[in-house]
Amino acid sequence: MPEFDFSEGYTRLEKAMAGGSEVMPFVAQMHEFAMKQSGAPGHRFYSDAETFVRGICETTRDFRFDVPSLIWDVYNVEAEALGAKLVLFDDMAPAIDNVEPIITDEKSLARLKSPNPATAGRMPFVQEVLERFRELTGRAPQPGYCAPFTLAAQCMTFERLIYQIRDNPTFVHKVMTFLTDEVLVPYMNHMARAFPDAPVLDGSDAVASLPFITADMQEEFALHYIERMQRQCSLPVVCDNWWGDSYATDLEAFWRLKLRATPTYLKVQDPDLFRIGAEPAHEYARKHDLPLVLGVDNNVLQNGPAEEIGKRIHEYMEIGEPGGKTILYLCSLSAETPEEHVRAAVGAIGRFRAGDRPWAGLRLGGGAARPDDRAAAPTGAQPIARPAKAVEDPATADEAREELLDDIFDSVMDYDDEASVRLVTRALADGVAVKEILDDALISAMDEVGAMFSEGTIFVPEMLMAARAMKSGLGVLRPVLTKTASKPKGTVMLATVQGDVHDIGKNLVGMMLEGAGYSVVDLGVNQTKEDIVARAEEIRPDVIGLSALLTTSMPSMGKTLAAIRERGLNLPVVVGGAPVTQEFADAIGADGYGENAPGAVALVEALVSGAREPAHNAA
């Protein structure tokens, strides 16, 4: 008899997947929440199999989850085994520090060797976790892997990966082939031999989703290599966590793409699910006789209140109930998710099952505008179409100068770094004023890029490549600006807070701010509140921008902001990052929240110009 018996929950889950269950099961990603509940520090929880598995099982039992979720910090294992630096924390999962990426060029790729799954990094820890799970529960464990595209981003950095996809796709394919054939396939086949009764080999692909990448990139550089794994591995291979449904102009085509990665069920999760509504997903799944997984937003689960959690859960369960082939998924319960919110979620599920349905018929999801209500979303990173400009009176305009400025504008919109440098150099030689080059060409182009991103007509890759072209031209201007003592609009200090080593969003904001005419001081990642305060005192920036990609690092934002105020620094502080919301920004007393890079630039503009009063002054 196993120590932990979750057979009732597994029976519900198996019925829902096979033909329909009278009682809708639920699953939860919850390793960080289990770490917090176990009382073990992160560095031990994610390295000691007994501590990890027992923490997962006890949390599942104590909070009355249907089944345990064995997912660990799955994005880090293969990269660490290849030699990437792993950063350990006491109160959160580890993270890869790719400030010095392990793949930068052909030589660095050639130096990498296929890791031995029995000895490399924490691959043996993963095997021990799976073995101990089987011993404690009597259930077949499910090996997991970091999907090829996200693994490439871990090894190269996301920005470098995107640049190389445009500049040198042959090299990227070589990287992806190595990671697939020499790392992931041997690793997963090793696990398949150790656990031949495993149902599937389950992948996670954090950054292979819209709008992080375009639809063409997703198919060529993400799906292609998952399908390559499917052909080479001895057990079924799936990868179900792509999001971006609300950015797809052809939703059913996007779901067909997802089903090639995970053929046996469809998974749609918040925030996309809430934006498009659960009904279209349920109708599609029923039409194709597919099990459906509906995911509840981790921000709702973390921030609450309990009533909002209950409403979201009841809405999805009510929509998914007919047919019995639907599974509810609680997304990413972190160490910062309050116990009372988790109990509220489980309680709401129990009340629905018992027939207590106070929000019957309530439909809050599906109200947001879809991208197909706007211009068509991009499929590939094609040069951005330049907007038409007003025709000027040739009698009053210097046509040559205007044409040159237009060409610089176009070089940014075409992502042409070399043309940007060449044309800005020529404009200076022709006597075009620096301010005109900056304001009427470089900044104007990035303003247009930001507007197009906000409209959903371009995605993150286009923004990154346009920003790189803008920075190339700005590099030519910078010595002249310094020599002529031309002042920037203001100084912005950026940092990713302590406990977080991610910098995708921060870097993009920094590039766009430079393009808008600001001086940017980037402190980097994993910055303590003490270091941020010290540099703020030294630099005295006009605005401080704090970034976080992980829910567990969000509290560092609040602590950092409090330290800034306690030091008496009367400086506006703005926050942003994937898990951050306006509600969170208000709760910690931030002076603003940037939902995306263009929004962050507009916020800084308003604060520096005085068009917006800092919240701490208004209070």
PDB file of C-alpha atoms in Angstrom, residues 202-441:
ATOM      1  CA  ASP A 202       5.914  16.182 -21.171  1.00  0.00           C
ATOM      2  CA  GLY A 203       7.582  19.374 -22.409  1.00  0.00           C
ATOM      3  CA  SER A 204       7.377  23.015 -21.366  1.00  0.00           C
ATOM      4  CA  ASP A 205       8.075  25.871 -23.784  1.00  0.00           C
ATOM      5  CA  ALA A 206       7.932  29.213 -21.953  1.00  0.00           C
ATOM      6  CA  VAL A 207       8.914  31.638 -24.719  1.00  0.00           C
ATOM      7  CA  ALA A 208       7.696  29.826 -27.851  1.00  0.00           C
ATOM      8  CA  SER A 209       4.331  31.595 -27.706  1.00  0.00           C
ATOM      9  CA  LEU A 210       2.681  34.620 -29.292  1.00  0.00           C
ATOM     10  CA  PRO A 211       3.564  37.491 -28.948  1.00  0.00           C
ATOM     11  CA  PHE A 212       7.097  36.525 -27.802  1.00  0.00           C
ATOM     12  CA  ILE A 213       7.620  35.059 -31.267  1.00  0.00           C
ATOM     13  CA  THR A 214       5.702  35.171 -34.524  1.00  0.00           C
ATOM     14  CA  ALA A 215       3.559  32.374 -35.957  1.00  0.00           C
ATOM     15  CA  ASP A 216       6.172  31.521 -38.601  1.00  0.00           C
ATOM     16  CA  MET A 217       8.916  31.327 -35.988  1.00  0.00           C
ATOM     17  CA  GLN A 218       6.705  29.121 -33.848  1.00  0.00           C
ATOM     18  CA  GLU A 219       6.208  26.576 -36.596  1.00  0.00           C
ATOM     19  CA  GLU A 220       9.753  26.575 -38.015  1.00  0.00           C
ATOM     20  CA  PHE A 221      11.838  26.857 -34.860  1.00  0.00           C
ATOM     21  CA  ALA A 222       9.608  25.452 -32.091  1.00  0.00           C
ATOM     22  CA  LEU A 223       7.100  22.957 -33.477  1.00  0.00           C
ATOM     23  CA  HIS A 224       9.505  21.482 -36.029  1.00  0.00           C
ATOM     24  CA  TYR A 225      11.880  20.336 -33.284  1.00  0.00           C
ATOM     25  CA  ILE A 226       9.130  19.023 -31.004  1.00  0.00           C
ATOM     26  CA  GLU A 227       7.989  16.902 -33.944  1.00  0.00           C
ATOM     27  CA  ARG A 228      11.609  15.848 -34.437  1.00  0.00           C
ATOM     28  CA  MET A 229      11.603  14.614 -30.831  1.00  0.00           C
ATOM     29  CA  GLN A 230       8.312  12.800 -31.423  1.00  0.00           C
ATOM     30  CA  ARG A 231       9.950  10.796 -34.222  1.00  0.00           C
ATOM     31  CA  GLN A 232      13.022   9.852 -32.174  1.00  0.00           C
ATOM     32  CA  CYS A 233      11.727   9.173 -28.659  1.00  0.00           C
ATOM     33  CA  SER A 234      10.446   5.771 -27.577  1.00  0.00           C
ATOM     34  CA  LEU A 235       7.464   7.193 -25.639  1.00  0.00           C
ATOM     35  CA  PRO A 236       4.877   9.766 -26.822  1.00  0.00           C
ATOM     36  CA  VAL A 237       6.188  13.346 -26.709  1.00  0.00           C
ATOM     37  CA  VAL A 238       3.883  16.294 -25.953  1.00  0.00           C
ATOM     38  CA  CYS A 239       4.337  19.996 -25.245  1.00  0.00           C
ATOM     39  CA  ASP A 240       1.092  21.662 -24.173  1.00  0.00           C
ATOM     40  CA  ASN A 241       1.869  25.030 -22.622  1.00  0.00           C
ATOM     41  CA  TRP A 242       1.957  27.410 -25.582  1.00  0.00           C
ATOM     42  CA  TRP A 243      -0.199  30.465 -25.055  1.00  0.00           C
ATOM     43  CA  GLY A 244      -0.999  33.436 -27.264  1.00  0.00           C
ATOM     44  CA  ASP A 245      -4.435  32.223 -28.401  1.00  0.00           C
ATOM     45  CA  SER A 246      -5.833  35.755 -28.050  1.00  0.00           C
ATOM     46  CA  TYR A 247      -3.179  37.042 -30.500  1.00  0.00           C
ATOM     47  CA  ALA A 248      -4.048  34.520 -33.222  1.00  0.00           C
ATOM     48  CA  THR A 249      -6.117  35.889 -36.094  1.00  0.00           C
ATOM     49  CA  ASP A 250      -7.180  32.361 -37.090  1.00  0.00           C
ATOM     50  CA  LEU A 251      -7.903  30.700 -33.766  1.00  0.00           C
ATOM     51  CA  GLU A 252      -8.707  27.259 -35.153  1.00  0.00           C
ATOM     52  CA  ALA A 253      -5.509  27.253 -37.228  1.00  0.00           C
ATOM     53  CA  PHE A 254      -3.574  28.124 -34.084  1.00  0.00           C
ATOM     54  CA  TRP A 255      -5.241  25.267 -32.202  1.00  0.00           C
ATOM     55  CA  ARG A 256      -4.391  22.860 -35.025  1.00  0.00           C
ATOM     56  CA  LEU A 257      -0.765  23.935 -34.578  1.00  0.00           C
ATOM     57  CA  LYS A 258      -0.967  23.288 -30.832  1.00  0.00           C
ATOM     58  CA  LEU A 259      -2.481  19.859 -31.476  1.00  0.00           C
ATOM     59  CA  ARG A 260       0.531  18.878 -33.557  1.00  0.00           C
ATOM     60  CA  ALA A 261       2.623  19.424 -30.430  1.00  0.00           C
ATOM     61  CA  THR A 262       0.054  17.711 -28.161  1.00  0.00           C
ATOM     62  CA  PRO A 263      -2.230  15.540 -30.296  1.00  0.00           C
ATOM     63  CA  THR A 264      -4.315  14.000 -27.493  1.00  0.00           C
ATOM     64  CA  TYR A 265      -5.886  17.104 -25.877  1.00  0.00           C
ATOM     65  CA  LEU A 266      -6.238  20.868 -26.208  1.00  0.00           C
ATOM     66  CA  LYS A 267      -5.018  23.217 -23.492  1.00  0.00           C
ATOM     67  CA  VAL A 268      -6.062  26.885 -23.364  1.00  0.00           C
ATOM     68  CA  GLN A 269      -5.114  29.004 -20.385  1.00  0.00           C
ATOM     69  CA  ASP A 270      -5.428  32.504 -19.001  1.00  0.00           C
ATOM     70  CA  PRO A 271      -4.989  35.298 -19.766  1.00  0.00           C
ATOM     71  CA  ASP A 272      -5.810  34.217 -23.343  1.00  0.00           C
ATOM     72  CA  LEU A 273      -8.686  32.010 -22.206  1.00  0.00           C
ATOM     73  CA  PHE A 274     -10.346  34.863 -20.330  1.00  0.00           C
ATOM     74  CA  ARG A 275      -9.885  37.213 -23.284  1.00  0.00           C
ATOM     75  CA  ILE A 276     -11.426  34.926 -25.879  1.00  0.00           C
ATOM     76  CA  GLY A 277     -13.871  33.197 -23.515  1.00  0.00           C
ATOM     77  CA  ALA A 278     -14.026  29.494 -22.720  1.00  0.00           C
ATOM     78  CA  GLU A 279     -16.985  28.768 -25.031  1.00  0.00           C
ATOM     79  CA  PRO A 280     -15.009  28.745 -28.331  1.00  0.00           C
ATOM     80  CA  ALA A 281     -12.427  26.348 -26.861  1.00  0.00           C
ATOM     81  CA  HIS A 282     -15.141  24.050 -25.492  1.00  0.00           C
ATOM     82  CA  GLU A 283     -17.040  24.055 -28.779  1.00  0.00           C
ATOM     83  CA  TYR A 284     -13.867  23.236 -30.730  1.00  0.00           C
ATOM     84  CA  ALA A 285     -12.928  20.428 -28.339  1.00  0.00           C
ATOM     85  CA  ARG A 286     -16.413  18.877 -28.490  1.00  0.00           C
ATOM     86  CA  LYS A 287     -16.492  19.139 -32.277  1.00  0.00           C
ATOM     87  CA  HIS A 288     -13.209  17.227 -32.513  1.00  0.00           C
ATOM     88  CA  ASP A 289     -13.934  14.905 -29.556  1.00  0.00           C
ATOM     89  CA  LEU A 290     -10.897  16.151 -27.637  1.00  0.00           C
ATOM     90  CA  PRO A 291     -10.315  16.431 -23.907  1.00  0.00           C
ATOM     91  CA  LEU A 292      -9.976  20.113 -22.969  1.00  0.00           C
ATOM     92  CA  VAL A 293      -7.808  21.700 -20.275  1.00  0.00           C
ATOM     93  CA  LEU A 294      -8.932  25.173 -19.110  1.00  0.00           C
ATOM     94  CA  GLY A 295      -6.320  27.142 -17.158  1.00  0.00           C
ATOM     95  CA  VAL A 296      -7.105  29.700 -14.424  1.00  0.00           C
ATOM     96  CA  ASP A 297      -4.869  32.794 -14.247  1.00  0.00           C
ATOM     97  CA  ASN A 298      -2.019  32.638 -11.719  1.00  0.00           C
ATOM     98  CA  ASN A 299      -2.477  36.387 -11.102  1.00  0.00           C
ATOM     99  CA  VAL A 300      -6.103  35.812 -10.070  1.00  0.00           C
ATOM    100  CA  LEU A 301      -5.017  32.958  -7.810  1.00  0.00           C
ATOM    101  CA  GLN A 302      -2.290  35.085  -6.248  1.00  0.00           C
ATOM    102  CA  ASN A 303      -4.053  38.424  -5.954  1.00  0.00           C
ATOM    103  CA  GLY A 304      -7.638  37.294  -5.344  1.00  0.00           C
ATOM    104  CA  PRO A 305      -9.941  38.261  -3.819  1.00  0.00           C
ATOM    105  CA  ALA A 306     -11.557  34.925  -2.998  1.00  0.00           C
ATOM    106  CA  GLU A 307     -14.807  35.858  -4.711  1.00  0.00           C
ATOM    107  CA  GLU A 308     -13.038  36.589  -7.996  1.00  0.00           C
ATOM    108  CA  ILE A 309     -11.258  33.229  -7.759  1.00  0.00           C
ATOM    109  CA  GLY A 310     -14.605  31.518  -7.208  1.00  0.00           C
ATOM    110  CA  LYS A 311     -16.257  33.310 -10.124  1.00  0.00           C
ATOM    111  CA  ARG A 312     -13.468  32.423 -12.565  1.00  0.00           C
ATOM    112  CA  ILE A 313     -13.445  28.763 -11.496  1.00  0.00           C
ATOM    113  CA  HIS A 314     -17.238  28.397 -11.609  1.00  0.00           C
ATOM    114  CA  GLU A 315     -17.411  30.043 -15.039  1.00  0.00           C
ATOM    115  CA  TYR A 316     -14.867  27.643 -16.542  1.00  0.00           C
ATOM    116  CA  MET A 317     -16.334  24.587 -14.812  1.00  0.00           C
ATOM    117  CA  GLU A 318     -19.860  25.458 -15.951  1.00  0.00           C
ATOM    118  CA  ILE A 319     -18.760  25.941 -19.558  1.00  0.00           C
ATOM    119  CA  GLY A 320     -16.609  22.828 -19.543  1.00  0.00           C
ATOM    120  CA  GLU A 321     -19.046  20.537 -17.710  1.00  0.00           C
ATOM    121  CA  PRO A 322     -21.181  19.297 -20.666  1.00  0.00           C
ATOM    122  CA  GLY A 323     -19.527  16.219 -22.157  1.00  0.00           C
ATOM    123  CA  GLY A 324     -17.344  15.507 -19.151  1.00  0.00           C
ATOM    124  CA  LYS A 325     -14.025  15.715 -21.057  1.00  0.00           C
ATOM    125  CA  THR A 326     -12.789  18.917 -19.448  1.00  0.00           C
ATOM    126  CA  ILE A 327     -10.055  19.371 -16.839  1.00  0.00           C
ATOM    127  CA  LEU A 328      -9.535  22.517 -14.778  1.00  0.00           C
ATOM    128  CA  TYR A 329      -5.941  23.713 -14.412  1.00  0.00           C
ATOM    129  CA  LEU A 330      -4.732  26.069 -11.678  1.00  0.00           C
ATOM    130  CA  CYS A 331      -1.766  27.875 -13.254  1.00  0.00           C
ATOM    131  CA  SER A 332       1.484  28.307 -11.351  1.00  0.00           C
ATOM    132  CA  LEU A 333       0.765  28.396  -7.636  1.00  0.00           C
ATOM    133  CA  SER A 334       3.899  30.152  -6.413  1.00  0.00           C
ATOM    134  CA  ALA A 335       5.513  30.655  -3.040  1.00  0.00           C
ATOM    135  CA  GLU A 336       3.712  34.010  -2.942  1.00  0.00           C
ATOM    136  CA  THR A 337       0.236  32.567  -3.549  1.00  0.00           C
ATOM    137  CA  PRO A 338      -1.605  32.957  -0.209  1.00  0.00           C
ATOM    138  CA  GLU A 339      -2.809  29.769   1.459  1.00  0.00           C
ATOM    139  CA  GLU A 340      -6.279  31.247   1.816  1.00  0.00           C
ATOM    140  CA  HIS A 341      -6.499  31.773  -1.953  1.00  0.00           C
ATOM    141  CA  VAL A 342      -5.535  28.172  -2.636  1.00  0.00           C
ATOM    142  CA  ARG A 343      -8.145  26.990  -0.139  1.00  0.00           C
ATOM    143  CA  ALA A 344     -10.669  29.356  -1.752  1.00  0.00           C
ATOM    144  CA  ALA A 345      -9.939  27.804  -5.151  1.00  0.00           C
ATOM    145  CA  VAL A 346     -10.279  24.227  -3.895  1.00  0.00           C
ATOM    146  CA  GLY A 347     -13.395  25.235  -1.955  1.00  0.00           C
ATOM    147  CA  ALA A 348     -14.969  26.763  -5.078  1.00  0.00           C
ATOM    148  CA  ILE A 349     -14.312  23.535  -6.978  1.00  0.00           C
ATOM    149  CA  GLY A 350     -15.903  21.515  -4.171  1.00  0.00           C
ATOM    150  CA  ARG A 351     -18.978  23.760  -4.044  1.00  0.00           C
ATOM    151  CA  PHE A 352     -19.483  23.490  -7.785  1.00  0.00           C
ATOM    152  CA  ARG A 353     -19.230  19.709  -7.612  1.00  0.00           C
ATOM    153  CA  ALA A 354     -21.770  19.691  -4.761  1.00  0.00           C
ATOM    154  CA  GLY A 355     -24.248  21.727  -6.822  1.00  0.00           C
ATOM    155  CA  ASP A 356     -23.758  25.018  -4.964  1.00  0.00           C
ATOM    156  CA  ARG A 357     -23.492  27.415  -7.908  1.00  0.00           C
ATOM    157  CA  PRO A 358     -24.122  31.024  -6.876  1.00  0.00           C
ATOM    158  CA  TRP A 359     -22.747  32.416 -10.169  1.00  0.00           C
ATOM    159  CA  ALA A 360     -24.645  30.181 -12.571  1.00  0.00           C
ATOM    160  CA  GLY A 361     -24.766  31.756 -16.024  1.00  0.00           C
ATOM    161  CA  LEU A 362     -22.154  34.420 -15.197  1.00  0.00           C
ATOM    162  CA  ARG A 363     -19.877  35.161 -18.147  1.00  0.00           C
ATOM    163  CA  LEU A 364     -17.020  37.556 -17.485  1.00  0.00           C
ATOM    164  CA  GLY A 365     -14.622  36.143 -20.067  1.00  0.00           C
ATOM    165  CA  GLY A 366     -14.643  36.808 -23.780  1.00  0.00           C
ATOM    166  CA  GLY A 367     -15.154  40.558 -23.560  1.00  0.00           C
ATOM    167  CA  ALA A 368     -11.729  41.717 -24.754  1.00  0.00           C
ATOM    168  CA  ALA A 369     -11.183  42.795 -28.333  1.00  0.00           C
ATOM    169  CA  ARG A 370      -9.591  40.058 -30.427  1.00  0.00           C
ATOM    170  CA  PRO A 371      -6.589  40.862 -32.634  1.00  0.00           C
ATOM    171  CA  ASP A 372      -8.717  40.019 -35.674  1.00  0.00           C
ATOM    172  CA  ASP A 373     -10.920  42.974 -34.734  1.00  0.00           C
ATOM    173  CA  ARG A 374      -7.832  45.039 -35.487  1.00  0.00           C
ATOM    174  CA  ALA A 375      -5.248  44.683 -38.223  1.00  0.00           C
ATOM    175  CA  ALA A 376      -3.963  41.195 -39.016  1.00  0.00           C
ATOM    176  CA  ALA A 377      -1.336  39.941 -36.582  1.00  0.00           C
ATOM    177  CA  PRO A 378       2.083  39.150 -38.039  1.00  0.00           C
ATOM    178  CA  THR A 379       3.077  35.672 -39.157  1.00  0.00           C
ATOM    179  CA  GLY A 380       6.773  36.303 -39.672  1.00  0.00           C
ATOM    180  CA  ALA A 381       9.319  38.980 -38.907  1.00  0.00           C
ATOM    181  CA  GLN A 382       8.914  40.865 -42.175  1.00  0.00           C
ATOM    182  CA  PRO A 383      10.022  44.494 -42.432  1.00  0.00           C
ATOM    183  CA  ILE A 384       7.391  46.830 -41.055  1.00  0.00           C
ATOM    184  CA  ALA A 385       5.412  48.766 -43.604  1.00  0.00           C
ATOM    185  CA  ARG A 386       6.269  52.445 -43.261  1.00  0.00           C
ATOM    186  CA  PRO A 387       3.250  54.744 -42.843  1.00  0.00           C
ATOM    187  CA  ALA A 388       2.651  57.317 -45.511  1.00  0.00           C
ATOM    188  CA  LYS A 389       3.845  60.842 -44.696  1.00  0.00           C
ATOM    189  CA  ALA A 390       2.265  64.069 -45.691  1.00  0.00           C
ATOM    190  CA  VAL A 391       3.548  65.522 -48.947  1.00  0.00           C
ATOM    191  CA  GLU A 392       5.507  68.680 -48.232  1.00  0.00           C
ATOM    192  CA  ASP A 393       5.623  71.820 -50.303  1.00  0.00           C
ATOM    193  CA  PRO A 394       8.835  71.568 -52.378  1.00  0.00           C
ATOM    194  CA  ALA A 395       9.141  75.314 -52.266  1.00  0.00           C
ATOM    195  CA  THR A 396       9.636  75.281 -48.505  1.00  0.00           C
ATOM    196  CA  ALA A 397      11.179  71.879 -47.824  1.00  0.00           C
ATOM    197  CA  ASP A 398      14.714  70.687 -48.312  1.00  0.00           C
ATOM    198  CA  GLU A 399      13.771  67.607 -50.338  1.00  0.00           C
ATOM    199  CA  ALA A 400      17.161  65.939 -50.054  1.00  0.00           C
ATOM    200  CA  ARG A 401      17.223  66.332 -46.275  1.00  0.00           C
ATOM    201  CA  GLU A 402      13.672  65.072 -45.922  1.00  0.00           C
ATOM    202  CA  GLU A 403      14.377  62.102 -48.164  1.00  0.00           C
ATOM    203  CA  LEU A 404      17.442  61.206 -46.111  1.00  0.00           C
ATOM    204  CA  LEU A 405      15.488  61.408 -42.865  1.00  0.00           C
ATOM    205  CA  ASP A 406      12.807  59.230 -44.423  1.00  0.00           C
ATOM    206  CA  ASP A 407      15.469  56.694 -45.416  1.00  0.00           C
ATOM    207  CA  ILE A 408      16.770  56.572 -41.822  1.00  0.00           C
ATOM    208  CA  PHE A 409      13.201  56.078 -40.630  1.00  0.00           C
ATOM    209  CA  ASP A 410      12.822  53.238 -43.150  1.00  0.00           C
ATOM    210  CA  SER A 411      16.085  51.586 -42.057  1.00  0.00           C
ATOM    211  CA  VAL A 412      14.647  51.177 -38.559  1.00  0.00           C
ATOM    212  CA  MET A 413      11.334  49.884 -39.878  1.00  0.00           C
ATOM    213  CA  ASP A 414      13.274  47.440 -42.118  1.00  0.00           C
ATOM    214  CA  TYR A 415      15.505  46.264 -39.205  1.00  0.00           C
ATOM    215  CA  ASP A 416      18.541  47.253 -41.283  1.00  0.00           C
ATOM    216  CA  ASP A 417      21.377  47.976 -38.829  1.00  0.00           C
ATOM    217  CA  GLU A 418      23.978  48.632 -41.509  1.00  0.00           C
ATOM    218  CA  ALA A 419      21.747  51.032 -43.418  1.00  0.00           C
ATOM    219  CA  SER A 420      20.898  52.870 -40.202  1.00  0.00           C
ATOM    220  CA  VAL A 421      24.597  53.449 -39.449  1.00  0.00           C
ATOM    221  CA  ARG A 422      25.410  54.404 -43.041  1.00  0.00           C
ATOM    222  CA  LEU A 423      22.501  56.801 -43.436  1.00  0.00           C
ATOM    223  CA  VAL A 424      22.961  58.526 -40.064  1.00  0.00           C
ATOM    224  CA  THR A 425      26.669  58.969 -40.859  1.00  0.00           C
ATOM    225  CA  ARG A 426      25.763  60.469 -44.221  1.00  0.00           C
ATOM    226  CA  ALA A 427      23.150  62.767 -42.680  1.00  0.00           C
ATOM    227  CA  LEU A 428      25.739  64.152 -40.241  1.00  0.00           C
ATOM    228  CA  ALA A 429      28.199  64.651 -43.092  1.00  0.00           C
ATOM    229  CA  ASP A 430      25.516  66.489 -45.067  1.00  0.00           C
ATOM    230  CA  GLY A 431      24.957  68.858 -42.161  1.00  0.00           C
ATOM    231  CA  VAL A 432      21.568  67.585 -41.026  1.00  0.00           C
ATOM    232  CA  ALA A 433      20.993  68.710 -37.447  1.00  0.00           C
ATOM    233  CA  VAL A 434      21.463  66.005 -34.803  1.00  0.00           C
ATOM    234  CA  LYS A 435      18.119  66.867 -33.258  1.00  0.00           C
ATOM    235  CA  GLU A 436      16.372  66.360 -36.600  1.00  0.00           C
ATOM    236  CA  ILE A 437      18.001  62.933 -37.098  1.00  0.00           C
ATOM    237  CA  LEU A 438      17.061  61.913 -33.577  1.00  0.00           C
ATOM    238  CA  ASP A 439      13.538  63.300 -33.387  1.00  0.00           C
ATOM    239  CA  ASP A 440      12.297  63.079 -36.982  1.00  0.00           C
ATOM    240  CA  ALA A 441      13.852  59.727 -37.934  1.00  0.00           C
TER     241      ALA A 441
END
